PDB file of C-alpha atoms in Angstrom:
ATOM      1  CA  UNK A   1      14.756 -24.864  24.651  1.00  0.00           C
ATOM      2  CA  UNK A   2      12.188 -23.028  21.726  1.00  0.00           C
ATOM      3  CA  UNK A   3       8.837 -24.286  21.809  1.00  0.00           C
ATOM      4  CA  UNK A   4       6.345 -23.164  19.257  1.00  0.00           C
ATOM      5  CA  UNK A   5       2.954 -23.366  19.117  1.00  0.00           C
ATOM      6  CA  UNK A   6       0.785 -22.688  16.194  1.00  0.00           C
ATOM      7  CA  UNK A   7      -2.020 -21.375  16.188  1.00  0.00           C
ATOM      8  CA  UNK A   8      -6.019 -22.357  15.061  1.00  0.00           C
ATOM      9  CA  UNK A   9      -5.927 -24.311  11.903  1.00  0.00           C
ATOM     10  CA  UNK A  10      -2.598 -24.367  11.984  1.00  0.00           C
ATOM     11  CA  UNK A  11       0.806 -26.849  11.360  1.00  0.00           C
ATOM     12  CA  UNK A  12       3.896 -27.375  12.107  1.00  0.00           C
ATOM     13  CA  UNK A  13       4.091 -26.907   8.180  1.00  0.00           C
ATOM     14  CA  UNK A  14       3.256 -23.041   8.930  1.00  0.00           C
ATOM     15  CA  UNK A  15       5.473 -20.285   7.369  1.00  0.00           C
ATOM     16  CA  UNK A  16       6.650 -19.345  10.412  1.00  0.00           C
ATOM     17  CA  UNK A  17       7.210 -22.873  12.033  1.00  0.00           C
ATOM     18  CA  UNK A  18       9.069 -23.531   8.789  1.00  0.00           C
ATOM     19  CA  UNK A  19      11.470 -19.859   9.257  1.00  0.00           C
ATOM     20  CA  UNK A  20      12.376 -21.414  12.964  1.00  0.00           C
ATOM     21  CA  UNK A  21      13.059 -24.806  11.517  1.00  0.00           C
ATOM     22  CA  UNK A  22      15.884 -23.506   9.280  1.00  0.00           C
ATOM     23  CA  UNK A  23      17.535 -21.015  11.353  1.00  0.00           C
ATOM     24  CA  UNK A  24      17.796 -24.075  13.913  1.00  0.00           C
ATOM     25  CA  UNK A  25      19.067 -26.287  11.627  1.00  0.00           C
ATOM     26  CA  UNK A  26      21.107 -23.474  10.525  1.00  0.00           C
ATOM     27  CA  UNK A  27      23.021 -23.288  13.736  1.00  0.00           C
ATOM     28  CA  UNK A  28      23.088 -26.644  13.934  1.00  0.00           C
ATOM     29  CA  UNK A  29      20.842 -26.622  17.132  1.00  0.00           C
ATOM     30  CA  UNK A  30      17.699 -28.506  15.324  1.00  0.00           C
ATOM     31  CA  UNK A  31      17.190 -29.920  18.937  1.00  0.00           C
ATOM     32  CA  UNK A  32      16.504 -26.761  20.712  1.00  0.00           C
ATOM     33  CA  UNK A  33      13.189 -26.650  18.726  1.00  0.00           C
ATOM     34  CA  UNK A  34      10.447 -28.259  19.559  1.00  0.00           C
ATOM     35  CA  UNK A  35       7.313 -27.956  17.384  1.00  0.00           C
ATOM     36  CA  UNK A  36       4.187 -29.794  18.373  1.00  0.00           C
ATOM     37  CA  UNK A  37       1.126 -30.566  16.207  1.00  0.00           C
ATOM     38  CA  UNK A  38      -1.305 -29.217  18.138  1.00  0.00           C
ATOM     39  CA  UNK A  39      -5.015 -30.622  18.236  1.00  0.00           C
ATOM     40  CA  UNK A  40      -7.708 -28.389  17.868  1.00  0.00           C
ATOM     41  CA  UNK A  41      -9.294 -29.655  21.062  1.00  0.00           C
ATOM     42  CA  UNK A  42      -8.119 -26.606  23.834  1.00  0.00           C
ATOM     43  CA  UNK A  43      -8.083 -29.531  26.683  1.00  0.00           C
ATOM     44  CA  UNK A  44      -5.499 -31.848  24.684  1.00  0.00           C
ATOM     45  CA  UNK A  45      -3.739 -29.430  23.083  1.00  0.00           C
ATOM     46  CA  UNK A  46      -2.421 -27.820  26.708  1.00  0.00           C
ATOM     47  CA  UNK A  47      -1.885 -31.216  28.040  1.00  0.00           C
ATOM     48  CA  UNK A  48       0.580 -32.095  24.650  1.00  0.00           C
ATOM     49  CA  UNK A  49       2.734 -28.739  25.633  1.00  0.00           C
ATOM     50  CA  UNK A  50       2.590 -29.683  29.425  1.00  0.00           C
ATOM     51  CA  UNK A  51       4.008 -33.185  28.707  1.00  0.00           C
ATOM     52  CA  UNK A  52       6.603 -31.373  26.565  1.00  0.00           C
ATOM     53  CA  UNK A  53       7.864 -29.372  29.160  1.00  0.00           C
ATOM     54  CA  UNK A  54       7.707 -31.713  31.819  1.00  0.00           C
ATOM     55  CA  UNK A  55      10.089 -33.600  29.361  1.00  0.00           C
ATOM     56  CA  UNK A  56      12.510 -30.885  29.398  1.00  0.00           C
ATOM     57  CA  UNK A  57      12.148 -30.603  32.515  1.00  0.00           C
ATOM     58  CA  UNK A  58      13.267 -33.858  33.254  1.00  0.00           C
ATOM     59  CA  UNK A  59      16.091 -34.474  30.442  1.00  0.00           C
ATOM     60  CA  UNK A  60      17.137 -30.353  30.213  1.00  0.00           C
ATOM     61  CA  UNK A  61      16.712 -28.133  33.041  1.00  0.00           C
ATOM     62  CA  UNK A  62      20.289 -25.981  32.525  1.00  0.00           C
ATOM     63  CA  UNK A  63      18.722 -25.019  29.130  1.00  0.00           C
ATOM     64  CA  UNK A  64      15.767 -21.673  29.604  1.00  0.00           C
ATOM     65  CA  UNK A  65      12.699 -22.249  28.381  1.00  0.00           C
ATOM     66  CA  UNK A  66      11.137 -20.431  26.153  1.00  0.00           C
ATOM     67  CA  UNK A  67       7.888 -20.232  24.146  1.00  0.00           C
ATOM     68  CA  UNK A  68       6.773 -18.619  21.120  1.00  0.00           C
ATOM     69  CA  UNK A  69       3.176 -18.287  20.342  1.00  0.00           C
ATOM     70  CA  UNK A  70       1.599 -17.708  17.154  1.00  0.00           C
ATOM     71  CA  UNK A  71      -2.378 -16.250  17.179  1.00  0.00           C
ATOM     72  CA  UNK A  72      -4.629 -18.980  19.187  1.00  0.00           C
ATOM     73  CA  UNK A  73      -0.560 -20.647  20.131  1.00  0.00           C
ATOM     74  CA  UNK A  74      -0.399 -16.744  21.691  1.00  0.00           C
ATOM     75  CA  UNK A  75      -3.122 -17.190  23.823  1.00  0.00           C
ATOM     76  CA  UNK A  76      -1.716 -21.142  24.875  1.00  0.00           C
ATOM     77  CA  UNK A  77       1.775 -19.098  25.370  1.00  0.00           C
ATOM     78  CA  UNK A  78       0.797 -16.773  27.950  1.00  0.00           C
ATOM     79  CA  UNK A  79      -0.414 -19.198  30.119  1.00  0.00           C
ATOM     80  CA  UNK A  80       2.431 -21.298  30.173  1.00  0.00           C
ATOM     81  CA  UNK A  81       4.818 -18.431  30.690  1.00  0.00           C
ATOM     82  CA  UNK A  82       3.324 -17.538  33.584  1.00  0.00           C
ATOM     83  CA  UNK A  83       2.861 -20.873  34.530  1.00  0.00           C
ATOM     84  CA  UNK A  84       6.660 -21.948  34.136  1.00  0.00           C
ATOM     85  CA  UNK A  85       7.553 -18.159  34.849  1.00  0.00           C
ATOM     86  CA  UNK A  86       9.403 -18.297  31.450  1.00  0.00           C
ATOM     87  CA  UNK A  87      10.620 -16.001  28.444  1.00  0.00           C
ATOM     88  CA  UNK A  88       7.836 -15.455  25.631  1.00  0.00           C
ATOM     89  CA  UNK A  89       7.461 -14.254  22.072  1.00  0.00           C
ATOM     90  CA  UNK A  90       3.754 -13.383  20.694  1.00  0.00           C
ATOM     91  CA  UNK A  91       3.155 -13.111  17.376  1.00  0.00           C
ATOM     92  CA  UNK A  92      -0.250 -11.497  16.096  1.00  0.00           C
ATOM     93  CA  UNK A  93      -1.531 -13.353  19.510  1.00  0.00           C
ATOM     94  CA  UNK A  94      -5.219 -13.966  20.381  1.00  0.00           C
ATOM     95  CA  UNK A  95      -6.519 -12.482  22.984  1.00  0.00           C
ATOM     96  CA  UNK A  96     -10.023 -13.734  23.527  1.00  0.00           C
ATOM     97  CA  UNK A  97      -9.877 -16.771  21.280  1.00  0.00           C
ATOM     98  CA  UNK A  98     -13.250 -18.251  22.933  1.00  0.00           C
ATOM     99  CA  UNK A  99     -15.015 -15.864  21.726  1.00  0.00           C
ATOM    100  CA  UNK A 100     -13.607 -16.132  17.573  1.00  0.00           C
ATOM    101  CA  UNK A 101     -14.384 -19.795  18.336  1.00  0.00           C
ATOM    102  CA  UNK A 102     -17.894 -19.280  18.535  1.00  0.00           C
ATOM    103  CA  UNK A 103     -18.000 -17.979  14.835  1.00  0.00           C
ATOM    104  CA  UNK A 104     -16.126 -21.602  13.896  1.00  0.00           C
ATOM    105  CA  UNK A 105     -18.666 -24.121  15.425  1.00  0.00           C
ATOM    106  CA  UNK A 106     -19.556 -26.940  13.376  1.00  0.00           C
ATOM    107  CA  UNK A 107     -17.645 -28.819  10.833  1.00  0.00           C
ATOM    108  CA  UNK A 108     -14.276 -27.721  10.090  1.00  0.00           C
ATOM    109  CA  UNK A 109     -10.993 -28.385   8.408  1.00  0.00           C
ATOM    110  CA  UNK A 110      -7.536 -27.926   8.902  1.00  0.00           C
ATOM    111  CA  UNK A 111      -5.769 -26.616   5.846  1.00  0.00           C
ATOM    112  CA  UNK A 112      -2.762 -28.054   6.483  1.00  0.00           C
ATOM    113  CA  UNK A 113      -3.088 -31.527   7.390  1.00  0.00           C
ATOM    114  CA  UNK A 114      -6.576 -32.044   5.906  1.00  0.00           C
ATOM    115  CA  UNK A 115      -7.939 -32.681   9.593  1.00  0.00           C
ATOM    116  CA  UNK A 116     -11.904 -32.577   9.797  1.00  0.00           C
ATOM    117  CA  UNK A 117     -13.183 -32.388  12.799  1.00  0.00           C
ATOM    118  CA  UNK A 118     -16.826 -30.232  14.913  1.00  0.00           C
ATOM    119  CA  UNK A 119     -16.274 -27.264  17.079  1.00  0.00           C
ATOM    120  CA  UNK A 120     -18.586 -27.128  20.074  1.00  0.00           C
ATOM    121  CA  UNK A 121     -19.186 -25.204  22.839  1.00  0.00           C
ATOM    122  CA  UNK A 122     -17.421 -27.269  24.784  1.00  0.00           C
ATOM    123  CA  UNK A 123     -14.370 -26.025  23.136  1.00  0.00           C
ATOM    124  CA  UNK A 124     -15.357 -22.363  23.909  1.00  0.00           C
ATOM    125  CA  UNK A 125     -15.772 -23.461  27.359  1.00  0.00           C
ATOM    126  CA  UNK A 126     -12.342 -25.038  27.628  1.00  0.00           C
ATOM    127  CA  UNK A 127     -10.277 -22.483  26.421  1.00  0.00           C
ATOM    128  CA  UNK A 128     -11.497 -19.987  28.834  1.00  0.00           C
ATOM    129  CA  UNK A 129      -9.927 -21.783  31.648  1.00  0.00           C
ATOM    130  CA  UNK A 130      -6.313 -20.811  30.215  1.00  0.00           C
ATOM    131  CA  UNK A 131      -7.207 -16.737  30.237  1.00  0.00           C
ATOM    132  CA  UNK A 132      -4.644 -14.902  32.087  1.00  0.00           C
ATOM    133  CA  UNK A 133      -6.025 -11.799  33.836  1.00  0.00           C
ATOM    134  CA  UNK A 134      -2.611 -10.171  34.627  1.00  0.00           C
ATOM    135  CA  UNK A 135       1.034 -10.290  33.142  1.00  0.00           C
ATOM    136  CA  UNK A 136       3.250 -10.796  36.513  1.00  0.00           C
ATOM    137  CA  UNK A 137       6.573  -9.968  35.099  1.00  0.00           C
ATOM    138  CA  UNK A 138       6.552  -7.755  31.353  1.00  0.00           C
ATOM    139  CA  UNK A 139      10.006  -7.578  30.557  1.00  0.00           C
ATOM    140  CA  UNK A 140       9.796 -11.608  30.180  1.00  0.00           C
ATOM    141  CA  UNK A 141       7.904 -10.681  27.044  1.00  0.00           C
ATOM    142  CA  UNK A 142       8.149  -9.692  23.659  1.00  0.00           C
ATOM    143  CA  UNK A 143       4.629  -8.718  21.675  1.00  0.00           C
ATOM    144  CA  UNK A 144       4.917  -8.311  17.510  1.00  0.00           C
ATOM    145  CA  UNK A 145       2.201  -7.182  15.756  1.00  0.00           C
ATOM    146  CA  UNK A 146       1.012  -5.963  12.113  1.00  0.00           C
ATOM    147  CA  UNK A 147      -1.902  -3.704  11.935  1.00  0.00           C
ATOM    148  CA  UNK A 148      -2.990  -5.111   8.860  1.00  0.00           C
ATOM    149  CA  UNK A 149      -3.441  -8.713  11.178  1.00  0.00           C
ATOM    150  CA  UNK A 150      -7.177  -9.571   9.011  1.00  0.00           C
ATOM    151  CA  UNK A 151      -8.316 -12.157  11.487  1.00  0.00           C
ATOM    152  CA  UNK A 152      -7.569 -10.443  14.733  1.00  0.00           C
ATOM    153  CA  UNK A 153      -8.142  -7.196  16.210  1.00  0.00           C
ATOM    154  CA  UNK A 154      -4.106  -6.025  16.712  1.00  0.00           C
ATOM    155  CA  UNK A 155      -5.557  -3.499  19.439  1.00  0.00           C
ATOM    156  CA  UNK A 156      -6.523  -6.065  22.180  1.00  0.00           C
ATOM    157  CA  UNK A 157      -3.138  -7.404  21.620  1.00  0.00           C
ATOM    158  CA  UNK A 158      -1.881  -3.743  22.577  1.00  0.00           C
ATOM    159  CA  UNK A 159      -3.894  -3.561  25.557  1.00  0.00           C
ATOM    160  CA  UNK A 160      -3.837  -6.859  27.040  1.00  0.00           C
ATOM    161  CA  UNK A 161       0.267  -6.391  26.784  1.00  0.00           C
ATOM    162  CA  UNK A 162       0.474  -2.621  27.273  1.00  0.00           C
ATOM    163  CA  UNK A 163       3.622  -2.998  29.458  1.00  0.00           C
ATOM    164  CA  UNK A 164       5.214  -5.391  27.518  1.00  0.00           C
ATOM    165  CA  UNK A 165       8.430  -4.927  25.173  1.00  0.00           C
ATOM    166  CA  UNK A 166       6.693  -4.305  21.563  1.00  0.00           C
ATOM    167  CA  UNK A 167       7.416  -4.678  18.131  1.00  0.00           C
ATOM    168  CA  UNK A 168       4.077  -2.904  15.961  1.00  0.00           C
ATOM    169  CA  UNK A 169       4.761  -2.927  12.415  1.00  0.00           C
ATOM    170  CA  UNK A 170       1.991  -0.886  10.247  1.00  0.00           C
ATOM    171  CA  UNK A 171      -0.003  -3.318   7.178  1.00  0.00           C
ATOM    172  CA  UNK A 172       1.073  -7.103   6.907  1.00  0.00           C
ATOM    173  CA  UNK A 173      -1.143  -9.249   7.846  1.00  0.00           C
ATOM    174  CA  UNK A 174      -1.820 -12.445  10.056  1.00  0.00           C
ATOM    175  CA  UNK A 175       1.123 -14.824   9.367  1.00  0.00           C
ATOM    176  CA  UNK A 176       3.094 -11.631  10.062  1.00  0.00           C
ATOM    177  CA  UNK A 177       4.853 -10.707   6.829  1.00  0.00           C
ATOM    178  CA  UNK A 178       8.472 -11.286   6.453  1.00  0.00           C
ATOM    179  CA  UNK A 179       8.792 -12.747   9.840  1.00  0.00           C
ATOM    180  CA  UNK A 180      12.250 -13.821   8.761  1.00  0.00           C
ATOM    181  CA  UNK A 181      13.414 -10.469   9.483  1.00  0.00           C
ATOM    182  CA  UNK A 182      12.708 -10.704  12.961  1.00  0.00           C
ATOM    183  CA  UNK A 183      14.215 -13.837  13.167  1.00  0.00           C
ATOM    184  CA  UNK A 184      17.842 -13.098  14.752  1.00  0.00           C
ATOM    185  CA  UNK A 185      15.651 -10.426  17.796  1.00  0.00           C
ATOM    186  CA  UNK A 186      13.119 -13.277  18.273  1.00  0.00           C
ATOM    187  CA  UNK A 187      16.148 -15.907  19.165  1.00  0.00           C
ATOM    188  CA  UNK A 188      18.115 -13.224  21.069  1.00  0.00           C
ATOM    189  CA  UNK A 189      15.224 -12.835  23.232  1.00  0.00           C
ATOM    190  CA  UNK A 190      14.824 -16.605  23.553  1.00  0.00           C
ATOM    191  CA  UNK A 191      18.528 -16.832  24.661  1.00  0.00           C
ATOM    192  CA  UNK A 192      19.736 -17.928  21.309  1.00  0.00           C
ATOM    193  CA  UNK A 193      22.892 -16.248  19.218  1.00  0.00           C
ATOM    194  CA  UNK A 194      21.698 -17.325  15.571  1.00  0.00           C
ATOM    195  CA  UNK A 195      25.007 -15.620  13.979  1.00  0.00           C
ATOM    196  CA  UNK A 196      26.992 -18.426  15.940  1.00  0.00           C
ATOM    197  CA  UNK A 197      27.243 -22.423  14.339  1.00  0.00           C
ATOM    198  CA  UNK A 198      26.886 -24.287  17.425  1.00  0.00           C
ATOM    199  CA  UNK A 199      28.678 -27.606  17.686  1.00  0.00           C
TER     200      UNK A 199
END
């Protein structure tokens, strides 16, 4: 079981929600996907991805987890594989989101969906109760970054994950350019063969 999670602003729309989509449907495995539309609010957003894993939990417990993370979704990631001591892809993750929040209070809008909604403090608050202060088990992870990542700072990435598996590709950007080429490691790591059509 894939779940990703977008990241700030984000959709399940995103370019790289949309990559995952096909190669699942691809397969024909469009059910080993699961891609929630997170809310911007840190508090209900967590409890959304714990009720989805509790659900697989519950209904698919021979299948492994894993999560794939996606900037702010990066940050959520981390917590929940060490939570649910599970596999996990990072993609351009954030590592101190709470404090790029604090340049986002106020009135905001979600490109994607058209969702307006205010950033408070609050929010800063909340999200720094899912920090992780040490990675218990690195080869569970695989980090991918581009250098030329315009909204975060690619180096805290590095360091917060120094032990980690890495993929660091110089320029792109953000959304991680031609993420489709990574598609076939990213589900290999997750447990996935993507050359095979499942039945």
């Amino acid at each position: 079981m894939l779940i990703y999670i977008h990241g700030f602003n984000s959709s399940p729309e995103s370019y790289k929600a949309s990559l995952l989509k096909s190669c699942a449907d691809k397969i024909n495995m469009p059910d080993i996907l699961e891609i929630p539309a997170l809310s911007f609010d840190p508090a209900v957003a967590t409890d959304q991805l714990l009720k989805i894993v509790q659900k697989y939990q519950q209904h698919n417990a021979m299948r492994p987890l894993c999560f794939i993370g996606s900037s702010l979704g990066g940050y959520y990631a981390t917590w929940l594989a060490e939570k649910f001591d599970s596999r996990v892809v990072l993609i351009n993750p954030a590592v101190k989101p709470y404090e790029l929040f604090e340049d986002y209070l106020g009135f905001n809008r979600n490109i994607y969906t058209g969702e307006e909604y205010m950033l408070t403090m609050e929010h800063v608050e909340q999200l720094k109760k899912y920090r992780v202060k040490e990675i218990t088990k690195p080869d569970r992870y695989l980090l991918m970054v581009q250098t030329g990542d315009e909204v975060l700072d690619y180096n805290q990435a590095l360091e917060k994950y120094a032990a980690v598996p890495s993929i660091v590709e110089e320029g792109g950007g953000h959304e991680f350019i031609e993420f489709d080429r990574h598609l076939e490691t990213v589900l290999a790591f997750c447990g996935i063969n993507c050359l095979k059509a499942y039945s």
